[in-house]
Amino acid sequence: MNNEIEIEVFKKANFNFQKLEKYGFKKDNDIYKLVKTILNDKFKIIIEIDKNGTIIGKVLDIKTNDEYSNFRGNTLGDFSSKVKSEYLAILNDIKSKCSDITYFSENQANRVCNYIIDKFKINPEFLWEKFPGYGVFRNKDNNKWFAVILNINKSKFNGEDKEVEVINVKVNPNNIEELLKRTNYYEGYHMNKKHWVSIILDDKVLDKEIFELVDEAYLLIKK
């Protein structure tokens, strides 16, 4: 079954099954099922989610009970575009209300991300199709970056050949020399090395220490 739309919408989401039931999903054995109508009750959407978080969606013509799948094509007409728009709206509402978002792979990367979201109300922006794991944090008022979480090969820092997640964070240039003496601190990867450092997010640097640098970075770009 073609479920590329569902995979794309929920690729960084983990379903919260208690929230699914509150939302209106009905549990039958290990399957959570939601039925909704769209387009003045002419079409019915059926969404099923199993215990592993696999989601399958169907759109049925209520009059004929046939599945309508034209909205999944590459070339859409006006009507199929409208069906897709309504379907996506429901999927995104489920994602917003019934899932916990996990933006990154490493636990520390997600803790730092959640700290930024909670304190500054700023979500990561994934700007490059070629680098889907690069999340940029920038001030909403002036669009200036103050931190970036990204996945790169550790060999970029003269380390072993394995992928790691790092945070590039803007710092006071006067502090660069001292920071680079610390474990897991490196010159800013692909950034201005006079203003940025990179920190590997593998729990060898305390969260508190990173949070303090993030706070400082946010203040620096506000000036």
mmCIF file of C-alpha atoms in Angstrom:
data_model
loop_
_atom_site.group_PDB
_atom_site.id
_atom_site.type_symbol
_atom_site.label_atom_id
_atom_site.label_comp_id
_atom_site.label_asym_id
_atom_site.label_seq_id
_atom_site.Cartn_x
_atom_site.Cartn_y
_atom_site.Cartn_z
ATOM 1 C CA MET A 1 0.000 0.000 0.000
ATOM 2 C CA ASN A 2 1.194 3.489 -0.856
ATOM 3 C CA ASN A 3 1.505 5.338 2.452
ATOM 4 C CA GLU A 4 4.201 7.865 1.535
ATOM 5 C CA ILE A 5 1.981 10.755 2.657
ATOM 6 C CA GLU A 6 1.551 9.292 6.130
ATOM 7 C CA ILE A 7 5.258 8.450 6.464
ATOM 8 C CA GLU A 8 6.239 11.990 5.526
ATOM 9 C CA VAL A 9 3.816 13.618 7.991
ATOM 10 C CA PHE A 10 4.743 11.380 10.929
ATOM 11 C CA LYS A 11 8.445 10.776 10.232
ATOM 12 C CA LYS A 12 9.585 12.544 13.425
ATOM 13 C CA ALA A 13 6.579 11.696 15.583
ATOM 14 C CA ASN A 14 5.989 9.014 18.213
ATOM 15 C CA PHE A 15 2.344 8.256 18.859
ATOM 16 C CA ASN A 16 0.977 8.736 22.357
ATOM 17 C CA PHE A 17 -1.682 6.021 22.516
ATOM 18 C CA GLN A 18 -3.536 7.540 25.457
ATOM 19 C CA LYS A 19 -3.902 10.743 23.462
ATOM 20 C CA LEU A 20 -5.141 8.755 20.461
ATOM 21 C CA GLU A 21 -8.066 7.392 22.481
ATOM 22 C CA LYS A 22 -8.886 10.845 23.850
ATOM 23 C CA TYR A 23 -8.813 12.168 20.288
ATOM 24 C CA GLY A 24 -11.459 9.659 19.174
ATOM 25 C CA PHE A 25 -9.567 6.557 18.064
ATOM 26 C CA LYS A 26 -11.221 3.272 19.028
ATOM 27 C CA LYS A 27 -8.965 0.436 20.130
ATOM 28 C CA ASP A 28 -9.606 -3.049 18.771
ATOM 29 C CA ASN A 29 -6.964 -5.528 19.953
ATOM 30 C CA ASP A 30 -3.714 -3.746 19.030
ATOM 31 C CA ILE A 31 -5.191 -1.458 16.361
ATOM 32 C CA TYR A 32 -6.355 2.112 16.970
ATOM 33 C CA LYS A 33 -8.957 3.173 14.410
ATOM 34 C CA LEU A 34 -10.427 6.565 13.552
ATOM 35 C CA VAL A 35 -13.288 7.226 11.125
ATOM 36 C CA LYS A 36 -14.123 10.753 9.940
ATOM 37 C CA THR A 37 -16.088 12.198 7.043
ATOM 38 C CA ILE A 38 -15.020 15.033 4.755
ATOM 39 C CA LEU A 39 -16.406 17.085 1.862
ATOM 40 C CA ASN A 40 -19.952 17.316 3.186
ATOM 41 C CA ASP A 41 -20.036 13.639 4.166
ATOM 42 C CA LYS A 42 -19.312 12.456 0.618
ATOM 43 C CA PHE A 43 -16.056 10.773 1.588
ATOM 44 C CA LYS A 44 -14.962 8.782 4.612
ATOM 45 C CA ILE A 45 -11.451 8.692 6.012
ATOM 46 C CA ILE A 46 -10.322 5.591 7.888
ATOM 47 C CA ILE A 47 -7.019 5.768 9.747
ATOM 48 C CA GLU A 48 -5.517 2.783 11.541
ATOM 49 C CA ILE A 49 -2.427 2.792 13.763
ATOM 50 C CA ASP A 50 -0.908 -0.389 15.171
ATOM 51 C CA LYS A 51 1.048 -0.843 18.406
ATOM 52 C CA ASN A 52 4.329 -0.275 16.545
ATOM 53 C CA GLY A 53 3.183 3.113 15.296
ATOM 54 C CA THR A 54 2.607 2.028 11.704
ATOM 55 C CA ILE A 55 -0.149 4.153 10.191
ATOM 56 C CA ILE A 56 -2.412 3.237 7.276
ATOM 57 C CA GLY A 57 -4.990 5.625 5.838
ATOM 58 C CA LYS A 58 -7.804 5.210 3.350
ATOM 59 C CA VAL A 59 -10.295 7.551 1.739
ATOM 60 C CA LEU A 60 -13.577 5.902 0.700
ATOM 61 C CA ASP A 61 -16.384 7.179 -1.482
ATOM 62 C CA ILE A 62 -19.368 6.780 0.850
ATOM 63 C CA LYS A 63 -21.837 6.306 -1.997
ATOM 64 C CA THR A 64 -19.954 3.438 -3.682
ATOM 65 C CA ASN A 65 -17.691 2.341 -0.786
ATOM 66 C CA ASP A 66 -14.811 2.322 -3.278
ATOM 67 C CA GLU A 67 -11.399 3.559 -2.205
ATOM 68 C CA TYR A 68 -10.412 6.935 -3.657
ATOM 69 C CA SER A 69 -6.646 7.115 -4.159
ATOM 70 C CA ASN A 70 -6.241 9.736 -6.886
ATOM 71 C CA PHE A 71 -5.006 12.244 -4.295
ATOM 72 C CA ARG A 72 -1.863 10.140 -3.868
ATOM 73 C CA GLY A 73 -0.678 10.741 -7.423
ATOM 74 C CA ASN A 74 1.986 13.155 -8.635
ATOM 75 C CA THR A 75 -0.350 15.099 -10.915
ATOM 76 C CA LEU A 76 -3.479 16.300 -9.132
ATOM 77 C CA GLY A 77 -6.603 17.929 -10.435
ATOM 78 C CA ASP A 78 -8.652 20.452 -8.499
ATOM 79 C CA PHE A 79 -10.808 17.828 -6.793
ATOM 80 C CA SER A 80 -8.010 15.421 -5.864
ATOM 81 C CA SER A 81 -6.011 18.403 -4.534
ATOM 82 C CA LYS A 82 -8.950 19.303 -2.317
ATOM 83 C CA VAL A 83 -9.200 15.739 -1.006
ATOM 84 C CA LYS A 84 -5.465 15.702 -0.297
ATOM 85 C CA SER A 85 -5.670 19.045 1.488
ATOM 86 C CA GLU A 86 -8.476 17.811 3.784
ATOM 87 C CA TYR A 87 -6.670 14.532 4.398
ATOM 88 C CA LEU A 88 -3.412 16.280 5.275
ATOM 89 C CA ALA A 89 -5.241 18.632 7.630
ATOM 90 C CA ILE A 90 -6.551 15.654 9.595
ATOM 91 C CA LEU A 91 -3.153 13.930 9.667
ATOM 92 C CA ASN A 92 -1.415 17.071 10.886
ATOM 93 C CA ASP A 93 -4.083 17.601 13.549
ATOM 94 C CA ILE A 94 -3.499 14.052 14.790
ATOM 95 C CA LYS A 95 0.253 14.667 14.778
ATOM 96 C CA SER A 96 -0.162 17.889 16.739
ATOM 97 C CA LYS A 97 -2.531 16.475 19.362
ATOM 98 C CA CYS A 98 -1.596 12.798 19.625
ATOM 99 C CA SER A 99 2.144 12.458 19.209
ATOM 100 C CA ASP A 100 5.406 13.416 20.838
ATOM 101 C CA ILE A 101 7.888 14.876 18.384
ATOM 102 C CA THR A 102 11.424 13.473 18.345
ATOM 103 C CA TYR A 103 13.496 15.714 16.131
ATOM 104 C CA PHE A 104 16.918 14.109 16.575
ATOM 105 C CA SER A 105 18.546 10.724 17.192
ATOM 106 C CA GLU A 106 20.543 11.269 20.381
ATOM 107 C CA ASN A 107 18.851 11.774 23.752
ATOM 108 C CA GLN A 108 21.008 14.766 24.616
ATOM 109 C CA ALA A 109 20.251 16.413 21.273
ATOM 110 C CA ASN A 110 16.530 16.094 22.001
ATOM 111 C CA ARG A 111 16.939 17.421 25.535
ATOM 112 C CA VAL A 112 18.764 20.497 24.227
ATOM 113 C CA CYS A 113 16.132 20.910 21.509
ATOM 114 C CA ASN A 114 13.291 20.693 24.029
ATOM 115 C CA TYR A 115 15.037 23.232 26.261
ATOM 116 C CA ILE A 116 15.144 25.726 23.380
ATOM 117 C CA ILE A 117 11.517 25.040 22.470
ATOM 118 C CA ASP A 118 10.324 25.425 26.066
ATOM 119 C CA LYS A 119 12.362 28.528 26.911
ATOM 120 C CA PHE A 120 12.325 30.496 23.663
ATOM 121 C CA LYS A 121 9.273 28.998 21.894
ATOM 122 C CA ILE A 122 11.475 28.329 18.868
ATOM 123 C CA ASN A 123 11.277 25.050 16.955
ATOM 124 C CA PRO A 124 14.090 23.702 14.781
ATOM 125 C CA GLU A 125 13.826 24.452 11.078
ATOM 126 C CA PHE A 126 14.968 21.751 8.670
ATOM 127 C CA LEU A 127 15.959 23.821 5.662
ATOM 128 C CA TRP A 128 17.823 21.417 3.395
ATOM 129 C CA GLU A 129 16.467 18.344 1.649
ATOM 130 C CA LYS A 130 20.044 17.090 1.255
ATOM 131 C CA PHE A 131 20.652 17.362 5.011
ATOM 132 C CA PRO A 132 17.374 16.325 6.693
ATOM 133 C CA GLY A 133 19.025 16.027 10.131
ATOM 134 C CA TYR A 134 20.203 19.654 10.264
ATOM 135 C CA GLY A 135 17.907 21.672 12.545
ATOM 136 C CA VAL A 136 18.408 25.441 12.691
ATOM 137 C CA PHE A 137 17.291 27.613 15.606
ATOM 138 C CA ARG A 138 16.886 31.301 14.862
ATOM 139 C CA ASN A 139 15.395 34.351 16.483
ATOM 140 C CA LYS A 140 11.887 35.035 15.193
ATOM 141 C CA ASP A 141 12.378 38.808 15.210
ATOM 142 C CA ASN A 142 15.586 39.129 13.210
ATOM 143 C CA ASN A 143 15.965 35.612 11.669
ATOM 144 C CA LYS A 144 19.507 35.322 13.021
ATOM 145 C CA TRP A 145 20.791 31.848 13.865
ATOM 146 C CA PHE A 146 21.997 31.162 17.397
ATOM 147 C CA ALA A 147 22.272 27.361 17.319
ATOM 148 C CA VAL A 148 22.198 24.444 14.888
ATOM 149 C CA ILE A 149 21.932 20.742 15.743
ATOM 150 C CA LEU A 150 23.309 18.493 13.014
ATOM 151 C CA ASN A 151 24.536 14.987 12.341
ATOM 152 C CA ILE A 152 28.062 14.584 10.944
ATOM 153 C CA ASN A 153 30.880 12.072 10.925
ATOM 154 C CA LYS A 154 33.058 12.356 14.018
ATOM 155 C CA SER A 155 36.144 12.132 11.801
ATOM 156 C CA LYS A 156 35.487 15.786 10.913
ATOM 157 C CA PHE A 157 36.911 16.535 14.365
ATOM 158 C CA ASN A 158 39.815 14.064 14.027
ATOM 159 C CA GLY A 159 37.783 11.440 15.837
ATOM 160 C CA GLU A 160 36.660 7.918 14.970
ATOM 161 C CA ASP A 161 34.665 7.067 11.866
ATOM 162 C CA LYS A 162 31.088 7.192 13.143
ATOM 163 C CA GLU A 163 28.111 9.516 12.931
ATOM 164 C CA VAL A 164 27.456 11.846 15.859
ATOM 165 C CA GLU A 165 25.098 14.706 16.567
ATOM 166 C CA VAL A 166 26.600 18.050 17.489
ATOM 167 C CA ILE A 167 25.355 21.500 18.321
ATOM 168 C CA ASN A 168 26.895 24.531 16.689
ATOM 169 C CA VAL A 169 26.351 27.418 19.074
ATOM 170 C CA LYS A 170 27.285 31.063 18.776
ATOM 171 C CA VAL A 171 29.624 32.318 21.502
ATOM 172 C CA ASN A 172 31.446 35.439 22.558
ATOM 173 C CA PRO A 173 34.688 35.581 20.500
ATOM 174 C CA ASN A 174 36.590 36.435 23.665
ATOM 175 C CA ASN A 175 35.688 33.017 25.090
ATOM 176 C CA ILE A 176 36.587 30.845 22.077
ATOM 177 C CA GLU A 177 40.126 29.984 23.143
ATOM 178 C CA GLU A 178 39.061 28.881 26.617
ATOM 179 C CA LEU A 179 36.077 26.854 25.373
ATOM 180 C CA LEU A 180 38.196 24.914 22.879
ATOM 181 C CA LYS A 181 40.277 23.555 25.775
ATOM 182 C CA ARG A 182 37.227 21.663 27.064
ATOM 183 C CA THR A 183 36.409 18.033 26.228
ATOM 184 C CA ASN A 184 34.074 17.599 23.236
ATOM 185 C CA TYR A 185 34.428 21.255 22.158
ATOM 186 C CA TYR A 186 35.659 22.011 18.644
ATOM 187 C CA GLU A 187 35.838 24.876 16.204
ATOM 188 C CA GLY A 188 32.436 25.580 14.686
ATOM 189 C CA TYR A 189 31.734 23.084 11.911
ATOM 190 C CA HIS A 190 31.026 24.974 8.654
ATOM 191 C CA MET A 191 30.600 28.193 10.643
ATOM 192 C CA ASN A 192 32.657 31.294 11.367
ATOM 193 C CA LYS A 193 35.280 29.872 13.692
ATOM 194 C CA LYS A 194 35.723 33.218 15.457
ATOM 195 C CA HIS A 195 32.102 33.182 16.650
ATOM 196 C CA TRP A 196 30.945 29.546 16.814
ATOM 197 C CA VAL A 197 31.911 26.305 18.545
ATOM 198 C CA SER A 198 30.718 22.741 17.975
ATOM 199 C CA ILE A 199 29.922 20.435 20.895
ATOM 200 C CA ILE A 200 29.390 16.698 20.452
ATOM 201 C CA LEU A 201 26.094 15.677 22.070
ATOM 202 C CA ASP A 202 26.985 12.325 23.633
ATOM 203 C CA ASP A 203 26.422 13.253 27.303
ATOM 204 C CA LYS A 204 30.099 13.954 27.992
ATOM 205 C CA VAL A 205 29.223 17.637 28.434
ATOM 206 C CA LEU A 206 26.582 18.434 31.046
ATOM 207 C CA ASP A 207 23.196 19.649 29.802
ATOM 208 C CA LYS A 208 23.419 22.614 32.167
ATOM 209 C CA GLU A 209 26.660 23.755 30.554
ATOM 210 C CA ILE A 210 25.136 23.596 27.060
ATOM 211 C CA PHE A 211 21.951 25.339 28.210
ATOM 212 C CA GLU A 212 24.022 28.237 29.554
ATOM 213 C CA LEU A 213 25.803 28.595 26.205
ATOM 214 C CA VAL A 214 22.481 28.492 24.355
ATOM 215 C CA ASP A 215 21.143 31.263 26.604
ATOM 216 C CA GLU A 216 24.237 33.335 25.905
ATOM 217 C CA ALA A 217 23.954 32.687 22.158
ATOM 218 C CA TYR A 218 20.342 33.861 22.127
ATOM 219 C CA LEU A 219 21.329 37.082 23.861
ATOM 220 C CA LEU A 220 24.233 37.620 21.460
ATOM 221 C CA ILE A 221 22.060 37.514 18.357
ATOM 222 C CA LYS A 222 19.433 39.781 19.949
ATOM 223 C CA LYS A 223 21.941 42.605 20.364
#
